[in-house]
Amino acid sequence: MDRNTIIGLLLIGLVFFLFTWINRPTPEQQEAQRRYNEYMDSLARAEQSRAADFTAPTNNPAIVDASTNLPDSTRSDLLMQQFGAFAQAAEGVEAFVTLENDKVELKISNKGGRLYYARLKEYATFNQKPLILFDGDESSLYFTFITATNRVINTSDLFFVPVKDGLPDNSVIMRLMIDEGSYMDFVYTLKPDDYMLSWDIRSVGLNGILSPNTNSLDMYWKQIARKLEQGRKFENQFTGLSYKFTNDNVEKLSEAKNDDKQLSNRLKWIAYKNKFFSTVLISNNSFEASRLQSIQIAETDTNYLKEFHATTSVPFDPSGKESVGFTYYIGPNKYSLLREYDKNTPKGEKLLLDELVPLGAKVFRPINKYFIVPIFEFLGKYFTNYGVIILLLTLIVKVVIFPLTFKSYMSSAKMRVLKPQVEEITAKFPKQEQAMERQKATMDLYSRAGASPMAGCLPMLLQMPILIALYWLFPTSIELRQESFLWAKDLSTYDAIISWNFDIPLISSFLGNHLSLFCLLMTATNIVFTKFNMDATNTGQQQMPGMKMMMYIFPFMMLFFFNQSASGLSYYFFITTLISILQTISFRFFVNEKKLLMRLEENKKKPKKKSGFMQRLEEAQRMQQQQVRKQQQQSHKQQQQQNDKRLQRKK
């Protein structure tokens, strides 16, 4: 790796650090963000109460309160005015029906007939409490529709009747009764040993009860994302709202800020995603004309991260000839599991639920999808400790790129043994205006000897996509969640050895309030490896002032970049760098540099046929030198003319 490449990488890291520091929010901006969050919360509450506001008929009677002592006849009249044919379903006591299998426990409320509670049995929160995705008002889903008497009905105001007769144990019908011949059924069926809950909406005899032009139901769905993991920063970063267009790709709202989108295209599914778990509502048909919102919750709230809202509509047939079908996925963001669901879909239709797992951008996702994840899955069949699996993965990657690594070292060794000759060239062309001649002579030396400065960069360029892909995979890989290794209790989050309860100005926003041991080890090994590289790439060419110090800045900055990230990721980088150091030491032991220099001297004696590329490169250098000399001559001529004019003015 040559000097220019190293400078470029260091400058990129430095610019990123300075940009983040300069653009950190000021106290005024934080206060403005807080006020904006409160404003969005008020909009969400207004959205929830919107349907209830519409339920009053034109004469606007008082809303019936179950706790109010009214005569039965008066209560019945008020309910009839407010709800019309649905009046008998407007009163009741909330109760729950539980559906469960070995993976999930779900509770369905008779009020609104909605999914009320969801717990994943195989998982726990970071502090070992039951992992509940939502409970009670943390989630809400209801439909609104217009009756034939022009009343707007909201299902969240009505009580459904559970029907279990003739159904399997993991099924229930929540029935919205009008009379014996008219009702709406919500049919829930939990599949055995699965995270899927099917939900069908069926209607019987609603033709004359609903508005004659009813062909769809307006749906509103809200959920608040709980904080389930250690460390808010990275959990919040990977918590968001995703959606899939019908017969198209998966997209998402911004995870870094409040976002609101109005979509006219049809959607196949909408997902409210935590870092490791998701609640996905999949339509058998499609969602129409959807508005999606993601709202950040203030960091002072230690229980919740974000609030998600979806306002949409679904096709509906009041005659009951066709039902409305949905499927809930309530489970982990596990790539291998989500990928399996595409195998059971109709030919040509893909759910693409596996894209809920952030494997990186399109450029890097294939690396995880076709290389890293299959290796992970293969090794997981034979090893249960993921610290060992990461070590084996590191060794596999190192073995694959070993030929390139050795070639890189040999390139550096060739340039190192040619260092005395390069220093002679530098002494021959010491002046700054002789830089082009010096560079040309140096490149000519490398060409005749068979050394290539660019050859050292190839292994790093090939490793970089893998490192970036792993940067995305490890923090969100549920396989690493709560997997311990050595002192790290959870490889999916940081392994703090020192913590404090106060903020350090300009530091805490990057470093957090702790120090991670694997991150410290990774930083230390990178500094050592930088020293090895500096020795290996010391070719005798002139370096910029302060270059040596700059080369140590980037490894130190990695402490700030990775201290709050997954310890499994820092552990991988630590092992990778440590192996690279050991490889460098072994290469130096086995490679005889005296023999290498003799071989290079022999190469210089052989006639070299220049490639077309080298000829074009030399021609470009020659033209550049001519241009530089021409500019120097013009500058000298202009200077002479100015001197002559000054002399004439003095005379």
PDB file of N, CA and C in Angstrom, residues 138-214:
ATOM      1  N   GLU A 138     -49.618  -0.125  23.917  1.00  0.00           N
ATOM      2  CA  GLU A 138     -48.400  -0.003  23.115  1.00  0.00           C
ATOM      3  C   GLU A 138     -48.657  -0.378  21.661  1.00  0.00           C
ATOM      4  N   SER A 139     -49.739  -1.083  21.419  1.00  0.00           N
ATOM      5  CA  SER A 139     -50.124  -1.430  20.052  1.00  0.00           C
ATOM      6  C   SER A 139     -51.624  -1.233  19.902  1.00  0.00           C
ATOM      7  N   SER A 140     -52.029  -0.757  18.741  1.00  0.00           N
ATOM      8  CA  SER A 140     -53.445  -0.522  18.490  1.00  0.00           C
ATOM      9  C   SER A 140     -53.724  -0.712  17.010  1.00  0.00           C
ATOM     10  N   LEU A 141     -54.782  -1.432  16.690  1.00  0.00           N
ATOM     11  CA  LEU A 141     -55.188  -1.608  15.294  1.00  0.00           C
ATOM     12  C   LEU A 141     -56.708  -1.586  15.235  1.00  0.00           C
ATOM     13  N   TYR A 142     -57.262  -0.739  14.387  1.00  0.00           N
ATOM     14  CA  TYR A 142     -58.710  -0.706  14.255  1.00  0.00           C
ATOM     15  C   TYR A 142     -59.097  -0.319  12.840  1.00  0.00           C
ATOM     16  N   PHE A 143     -60.370  -0.592  12.502  1.00  0.00           N
ATOM     17  CA  PHE A 143     -60.945  -0.248  11.206  1.00  0.00           C
ATOM     18  C   PHE A 143     -62.073   0.755  11.406  1.00  0.00           C
ATOM     19  N   THR A 144     -62.278   1.580  10.406  1.00  0.00           N
ATOM     20  CA  THR A 144     -63.440   2.470  10.390  1.00  0.00           C
ATOM     21  C   THR A 144     -64.231   2.223   9.111  1.00  0.00           C
ATOM     22  N   PHE A 145     -65.553   2.309   9.225  1.00  0.00           N
ATOM     23  CA  PHE A 145     -66.417   2.153   8.057  1.00  0.00           C
ATOM     24  C   PHE A 145     -67.704   2.932   8.288  1.00  0.00           C
ATOM     25  N   ILE A 146     -68.434   3.194   7.234  1.00  0.00           N
ATOM     26  CA  ILE A 146     -69.651   3.999   7.274  1.00  0.00           C
ATOM     27  C   ILE A 146     -70.858   3.089   7.127  1.00  0.00           C
ATOM     28  N   THR A 147     -71.854   3.315   7.985  1.00  0.00           N
ATOM     29  CA  THR A 147     -73.079   2.515   7.926  1.00  0.00           C
ATOM     30  C   THR A 147     -74.051   3.108   6.910  1.00  0.00           C
ATOM     31  N   ALA A 148     -75.099   2.356   6.648  1.00  0.00           N
ATOM     32  CA  ALA A 148     -76.125   2.830   5.703  1.00  0.00           C
ATOM     33  C   ALA A 148     -76.835   4.064   6.226  1.00  0.00           C
ATOM     34  N   THR A 149     -76.816   4.276   7.557  1.00  0.00           N
ATOM     35  CA  THR A 149     -77.442   5.471   8.151  1.00  0.00           C
ATOM     36  C   THR A 149     -76.435   6.598   8.356  1.00  0.00           C
ATOM     37  N   ASN A 150     -75.303   6.500   7.659  1.00  0.00           N
ATOM     38  CA  ASN A 150     -74.283   7.547   7.636  1.00  0.00           C
ATOM     39  C   ASN A 150     -73.574   7.736   8.976  1.00  0.00           C
ATOM     40  N   ARG A 151     -73.452   6.672   9.755  1.00  0.00           N
ATOM     41  CA  ARG A 151     -72.652   6.706  10.972  1.00  0.00           C
ATOM     42  C   ARG A 151     -71.262   6.142  10.673  1.00  0.00           C
ATOM     43  N   VAL A 152     -70.254   6.759  11.261  1.00  0.00           N
ATOM     44  CA  VAL A 152     -68.879   6.272  11.106  1.00  0.00           C
ATOM     45  C   VAL A 152     -68.554   5.410  12.319  1.00  0.00           C
ATOM     46  N   ILE A 153     -68.250   4.138  12.068  1.00  0.00           N
ATOM     47  CA  ILE A 153     -68.023   3.165  13.136  1.00  0.00           C
ATOM     48  C   ILE A 153     -66.539   2.848  13.238  1.00  0.00           C
ATOM     49  N   ASN A 154     -66.070   2.819  14.473  1.00  0.00           N
ATOM     50  CA  ASN A 154     -64.680   2.488  14.761  1.00  0.00           C
ATOM     51  C   ASN A 154     -64.669   1.186  15.561  1.00  0.00           C
ATOM     52  N   THR A 155     -63.977   0.162  15.044  1.00  0.00           N
ATOM     53  CA  THR A 155     -64.008  -1.143  15.708  1.00  0.00           C
ATOM     54  C   THR A 155     -63.388  -1.107  17.101  1.00  0.00           C
ATOM     55  N   SER A 156     -62.529  -0.125  17.378  1.00  0.00           N
ATOM     56  CA  SER A 156     -61.919  -0.062  18.709  1.00  0.00           C
ATOM     57  C   SER A 156     -62.936   0.292  19.786  1.00  0.00           C
ATOM     58  N   ASP A 157     -64.119   0.800  19.397  1.00  0.00           N
ATOM     59  CA  ASP A 157     -65.161   1.153  20.366  1.00  0.00           C
ATOM     60  C   ASP A 157     -66.118   0.003  20.649  1.00  0.00           C
ATOM     61  N   LEU A 158     -65.975  -1.100  19.921  1.00  0.00           N
ATOM     62  CA  LEU A 158     -66.970  -2.171  19.971  1.00  0.00           C
ATOM     63  C   LEU A 158     -66.388  -3.429  20.604  1.00  0.00           C
ATOM     64  N   PHE A 159     -67.264  -4.216  21.195  1.00  0.00           N
ATOM     65  CA  PHE A 159     -66.876  -5.472  21.845  1.00  0.00           C
ATOM     66  C   PHE A 159     -67.265  -6.655  20.967  1.00  0.00           C
ATOM     67  N   PHE A 160     -66.283  -7.523  20.744  1.00  0.00           N
ATOM     68  CA  PHE A 160     -66.483  -8.725  19.942  1.00  0.00           C
ATOM     69  C   PHE A 160     -66.774  -9.896  20.887  1.00  0.00           C
ATOM     70  N   VAL A 161     -67.415 -10.919  20.326  1.00  0.00           N
ATOM     71  CA  VAL A 161     -67.754 -12.111  21.104  1.00  0.00           C
ATOM     72  C   VAL A 161     -66.842 -13.254  20.669  1.00  0.00           C
ATOM     73  N   PRO A 162     -66.044 -13.861  21.575  1.00  0.00           N
ATOM     74  CA  PRO A 162     -65.195 -14.990  21.194  1.00  0.00           C
ATOM     75  C   PRO A 162     -66.027 -16.221  20.854  1.00  0.00           C
ATOM     76  N   VAL A 163     -65.671 -16.887  19.767  1.00  0.00           N
ATOM     77  CA  VAL A 163     -66.337 -18.118  19.341  1.00  0.00           C
ATOM     78  C   VAL A 163     -65.262 -19.174  19.150  1.00  0.00           C
ATOM     79  N   LYS A 164     -65.356 -20.276  19.895  1.00  0.00           N
ATOM     80  CA  LYS A 164     -64.350 -21.338  19.814  1.00  0.00           C
ATOM     81  C   LYS A 164     -64.926 -22.667  19.346  1.00  0.00           C
ATOM     82  N   ASP A 165     -66.226 -22.770  19.233  1.00  0.00           N
ATOM     83  CA  ASP A 165     -66.865 -24.040  18.911  1.00  0.00           C
ATOM     84  C   ASP A 165     -66.385 -24.564  17.560  1.00  0.00           C
ATOM     85  N   GLY A 166     -65.913 -25.810  17.579  1.00  0.00           N
ATOM     86  CA  GLY A 166     -65.507 -26.467  16.349  1.00  0.00           C
ATOM     87  C   GLY A 166     -64.183 -26.009  15.789  1.00  0.00           C
ATOM     88  N   LEU A 167     -63.437 -25.202  16.532  1.00  0.00           N
ATOM     89  CA  LEU A 167     -62.151 -24.694  16.049  1.00  0.00           C
ATOM     90  C   LEU A 167     -60.996 -25.391  16.757  1.00  0.00           C
ATOM     91  N   PRO A 168     -59.837 -25.462  16.116  1.00  0.00           N
ATOM     92  CA  PRO A 168     -58.658 -26.030  16.791  1.00  0.00           C
ATOM     93  C   PRO A 168     -58.282 -25.206  18.018  1.00  0.00           C
ATOM     94  N   ASP A 169     -57.372 -25.751  18.843  1.00  0.00           N
ATOM     95  CA  ASP A 169     -56.989 -25.081  20.083  1.00  0.00           C
ATOM     96  C   ASP A 169     -56.360 -23.714  19.826  1.00  0.00           C
ATOM     97  N   ASN A 170     -55.600 -23.584  18.760  1.00  0.00           N
ATOM     98  CA  ASN A 170     -54.894 -22.338  18.489  1.00  0.00           C
ATOM     99  C   ASN A 170     -55.643 -21.443  17.510  1.00  0.00           C
ATOM    100  N   SER A 171     -56.986 -21.511  17.529  1.00  0.00           N
ATOM    101  CA  SER A 171     -57.806 -20.664  16.679  1.00  0.00           C
ATOM    102  C   SER A 171     -58.939 -20.064  17.491  1.00  0.00           C
ATOM    103  N   VAL A 172     -59.377 -18.885  17.072  1.00  0.00           N
ATOM    104  CA  VAL A 172     -60.518 -18.247  17.710  1.00  0.00           C
ATOM    105  C   VAL A 172     -61.177 -17.308  16.705  1.00  0.00           C
ATOM    106  N   ILE A 173     -62.480 -17.186  16.812  1.00  0.00           N
ATOM    107  CA  ILE A 173     -63.234 -16.206  16.036  1.00  0.00           C
ATOM    108  C   ILE A 173     -63.691 -15.116  16.985  1.00  0.00           C
ATOM    109  N   MET A 174     -63.313 -13.877  16.688  1.00  0.00           N
ATOM    110  CA  MET A 174     -63.834 -12.731  17.416  1.00  0.00           C
ATOM    111  C   MET A 174     -64.950 -12.138  16.562  1.00  0.00           C
ATOM    112  N   ARG A 175     -66.199 -12.272  17.053  1.00  0.00           N
ATOM    113  CA  ARG A 175     -67.384 -11.943  16.244  1.00  0.00           C
ATOM    114  C   ARG A 175     -67.993 -10.624  16.693  1.00  0.00           C
ATOM    115  N   LEU A 176     -68.148  -9.711  15.745  1.00  0.00           N
ATOM    116  CA  LEU A 176     -68.842  -8.445  15.978  1.00  0.00           C
ATOM    117  C   LEU A 176     -70.304  -8.647  15.596  1.00  0.00           C
ATOM    118  N   MET A 177     -71.142  -8.833  16.612  1.00  0.00           N
ATOM    119  CA  MET A 177     -72.538  -9.210  16.392  1.00  0.00           C
ATOM    120  C   MET A 177     -73.408  -7.989  16.117  1.00  0.00           C
ATOM    121  N   ILE A 178     -74.284  -8.132  15.134  1.00  0.00           N
ATOM    122  CA  ILE A 178     -75.364  -7.177  14.900  1.00  0.00           C
ATOM    123  C   ILE A 178     -76.685  -7.866  15.209  1.00  0.00           C
ATOM    124  N   ASP A 179     -76.896  -8.999  14.563  1.00  0.00           N
ATOM    125  CA  ASP A 179     -77.989  -9.905  14.915  1.00  0.00           C
ATOM    126  C   ASP A 179     -77.583 -11.284  14.435  1.00  0.00           C
ATOM    127  N   GLU A 180     -78.476 -12.245  14.533  1.00  0.00           N
ATOM    128  CA  GLU A 180     -78.122 -13.623  14.198  1.00  0.00           C
ATOM    129  C   GLU A 180     -77.708 -13.788  12.742  1.00  0.00           C
ATOM    130  N   GLY A 181     -78.225 -12.927  11.877  1.00  0.00           N
ATOM    131  CA  GLY A 181     -77.904 -13.068  10.455  1.00  0.00           C
ATOM    132  C   GLY A 181     -76.922 -12.045   9.932  1.00  0.00           C
ATOM    133  N   SER A 182     -76.420 -11.176  10.803  1.00  0.00           N
ATOM    134  CA  SER A 182     -75.501 -10.125  10.364  1.00  0.00           C
ATOM    135  C   SER A 182     -74.373  -9.981  11.378  1.00  0.00           C
ATOM    136  N   TYR A 183     -73.158 -10.180  10.927  1.00  0.00           N
ATOM    137  CA  TYR A 183     -72.011 -10.042  11.825  1.00  0.00           C
ATOM    138  C   TYR A 183     -70.717  -9.979  11.012  1.00  0.00           C
ATOM    139  N   MET A 184     -69.646  -9.586  11.690  1.00  0.00           N
ATOM    140  CA  MET A 184     -68.304  -9.553  11.104  1.00  0.00           C
ATOM    141  C   MET A 184     -67.386 -10.392  11.974  1.00  0.00           C
ATOM    142  N   ASP A 185     -66.631 -11.297  11.358  1.00  0.00           N
ATOM    143  CA  ASP A 185     -65.741 -12.205  12.081  1.00  0.00           C
ATOM    144  C   ASP A 185     -64.276 -11.842  11.834  1.00  0.00           C
ATOM    145  N   PHE A 186     -63.512 -11.779  12.925  1.00  0.00           N
ATOM    146  CA  PHE A 186     -62.055 -11.758  12.856  1.00  0.00           C
ATOM    147  C   PHE A 186     -61.582 -13.156  13.244  1.00  0.00           C
ATOM    148  N   VAL A 187     -61.026 -13.893  12.297  1.00  0.00           N
ATOM    149  CA  VAL A 187     -60.626 -15.277  12.537  1.00  0.00           C
ATOM    150  C   VAL A 187     -59.106 -15.330  12.695  1.00  0.00           C
ATOM    151  N   TYR A 188     -58.649 -15.709  13.893  1.00  0.00           N
ATOM    152  CA  TYR A 188     -57.222 -15.803  14.187  1.00  0.00           C
ATOM    153  C   TYR A 188     -56.824 -17.271  14.307  1.00  0.00           C
ATOM    154  N   THR A 189     -55.716 -17.642  13.648  1.00  0.00           N
ATOM    155  CA  THR A 189     -55.194 -19.008  13.741  1.00  0.00           C
ATOM    156  C   THR A 189     -53.681 -18.943  13.894  1.00  0.00           C
ATOM    157  N   LEU A 190     -53.179 -19.455  15.000  1.00  0.00           N
ATOM    158  CA  LEU A 190     -51.737 -19.495  15.246  1.00  0.00           C
ATOM    159  C   LEU A 190     -51.197 -20.827  14.764  1.00  0.00           C
ATOM    160  N   LYS A 191     -50.252 -20.751  13.838  1.00  0.00           N
ATOM    161  CA  LYS A 191     -49.681 -21.974  13.278  1.00  0.00           C
ATOM    162  C   LYS A 191     -48.785 -22.659  14.305  1.00  0.00           C
ATOM    163  N   PRO A 192     -48.783 -23.992  14.333  1.00  0.00           N
ATOM    164  CA  PRO A 192     -47.960 -24.702  15.322  1.00  0.00           C
ATOM    165  C   PRO A 192     -46.468 -24.510  15.050  1.00  0.00           C
ATOM    166  N   ASP A 193     -45.708 -24.322  16.130  1.00  0.00           N
ATOM    167  CA  ASP A 193     -44.255 -24.209  16.063  1.00  0.00           C
ATOM    168  C   ASP A 193     -43.817 -23.179  15.019  1.00  0.00           C
ATOM    169  N   ASP A 194     -44.498 -22.026  15.024  1.00  0.00           N
ATOM    170  CA  ASP A 194     -44.210 -20.998  14.029  1.00  0.00           C
ATOM    171  C   ASP A 194     -44.488 -19.630  14.637  1.00  0.00           C
ATOM    172  N   TYR A 195     -43.943 -18.608  13.962  1.00  0.00           N
ATOM    173  CA  TYR A 195     -44.163 -17.233  14.404  1.00  0.00           C
ATOM    174  C   TYR A 195     -45.272 -16.557  13.609  1.00  0.00           C
ATOM    175  N   MET A 196     -45.962 -17.310  12.772  1.00  0.00           N
ATOM    176  CA  MET A 196     -46.990 -16.757  11.905  1.00  0.00           C
ATOM    177  C   MET A 196     -48.384 -16.910  12.523  1.00  0.00           C
ATOM    178  N   LEU A 197     -49.143 -15.809  12.490  1.00  0.00           N
ATOM    179  CA  LEU A 197     -50.535 -15.793  12.938  1.00  0.00           C
ATOM    180  C   LEU A 197     -51.388 -15.350  11.763  1.00  0.00           C
ATOM    181  N   SER A 198     -52.263 -16.238  11.269  1.00  0.00           N
ATOM    182  CA  SER A 198     -53.147 -15.855  10.169  1.00  0.00           C
ATOM    183  C   SER A 198     -54.377 -15.152  10.724  1.00  0.00           C
ATOM    184  N   TRP A 199     -54.864 -14.179   9.955  1.00  0.00           N
ATOM    185  CA  TRP A 199     -55.998 -13.353  10.398  1.00  0.00           C
ATOM    186  C   TRP A 199     -56.875 -13.062   9.188  1.00  0.00           C
ATOM    187  N   ASP A 200     -58.107 -13.574   9.237  1.00  0.00           N
ATOM    188  CA  ASP A 200     -59.064 -13.361   8.158  1.00  0.00           C
ATOM    189  C   ASP A 200     -60.245 -12.545   8.665  1.00  0.00           C
ATOM    190  N   ILE A 201     -60.729 -11.641   7.834  1.00  0.00           N
ATOM    191  CA  ILE A 201     -61.920 -10.845   8.152  1.00  0.00           C
ATOM    192  C   ILE A 201     -63.038 -11.293   7.220  1.00  0.00           C
ATOM    193  N   ARG A 202     -64.115 -11.800   7.813  1.00  0.00           N
ATOM    194  CA  ARG A 202     -65.250 -12.300   7.036  1.00  0.00           C
ATOM    195  C   ARG A 202     -66.512 -11.554   7.445  1.00  0.00           C
ATOM    196  N   SER A 203     -67.370 -11.334   6.498  1.00  0.00           N
ATOM    197  CA  SER A 203     -68.624 -10.628   6.783  1.00  0.00           C
ATOM    198  C   SER A 203     -69.815 -11.475   6.361  1.00  0.00           C
ATOM    199  N   VAL A 204     -70.894 -11.350   7.120  1.00  0.00           N
ATOM    200  CA  VAL A 204     -72.147 -12.059   6.824  1.00  0.00           C
ATOM    201  C   VAL A 204     -73.297 -11.064   6.985  1.00  0.00           C
ATOM    202  N   GLY A 205     -74.067 -10.889   5.899  1.00  0.00           N
ATOM    203  CA  GLY A 205     -75.277 -10.076   5.961  1.00  0.00           C
ATOM    204  C   GLY A 205     -75.063  -8.620   6.245  1.00  0.00           C
ATOM    205  N   LEU A 206     -73.973  -8.028   5.797  1.00  0.00           N
ATOM    206  CA  LEU A 206     -73.714  -6.616   6.053  1.00  0.00           C
ATOM    207  C   LEU A 206     -74.109  -5.712   4.884  1.00  0.00           C
ATOM    208  N   ASN A 207     -74.692  -6.284   3.836  1.00  0.00           N
ATOM    209  CA  ASN A 207     -75.024  -5.492   2.650  1.00  0.00           C
ATOM    210  C   ASN A 207     -75.905  -4.288   2.964  1.00  0.00           C
ATOM    211  N   GLY A 208     -76.970  -4.526   3.719  1.00  0.00           N
ATOM    212  CA  GLY A 208     -77.892  -3.439   4.001  1.00  0.00           C
ATOM    213  C   GLY A 208     -77.524  -2.626   5.213  1.00  0.00           C
ATOM    214  N   ILE A 209     -76.478  -3.023   5.914  1.00  0.00           N
ATOM    215  CA  ILE A 209     -76.085  -2.335   7.148  1.00  0.00           C
ATOM    216  C   ILE A 209     -74.981  -1.325   6.879  1.00  0.00           C
ATOM    217  N   LEU A 210     -74.026  -1.703   6.051  1.00  0.00           N
ATOM    218  CA  LEU A 210     -72.970  -0.766   5.678  1.00  0.00           C
ATOM    219  C   LEU A 210     -73.406   0.072   4.485  1.00  0.00           C
ATOM    220  N   SER A 211     -72.702   1.162   4.271  1.00  0.00           N
ATOM    221  CA  SER A 211     -73.004   2.038   3.153  1.00  0.00           C
ATOM    222  C   SER A 211     -72.960   1.261   1.838  1.00  0.00           C
ATOM    223  N   PRO A 212     -73.911   1.526   0.924  1.00  0.00           N
ATOM    224  CA  PRO A 212     -73.973   0.745  -0.321  1.00  0.00           C
ATOM    225  C   PRO A 212     -72.692   0.806  -1.159  1.00  0.00           C
ATOM    226  N   ASN A 213     -71.938   1.897  -1.057  1.00  0.00           N
ATOM    227  CA  ASN A 213     -70.715   2.016  -1.865  1.00  0.00           C
ATOM    228  C   ASN A 213     -69.462   1.560  -1.118  1.00  0.00           C
ATOM    229  N   THR A 214     -69.637   0.799  -0.047  1.00  0.00           N
ATOM    230  CA  THR A 214     -68.484   0.303   0.713  1.00  0.00           C
ATOM    231  C   THR A 214     -67.752  -0.771  -0.085  1.00  0.00           C
TER     232      THR A 214
END
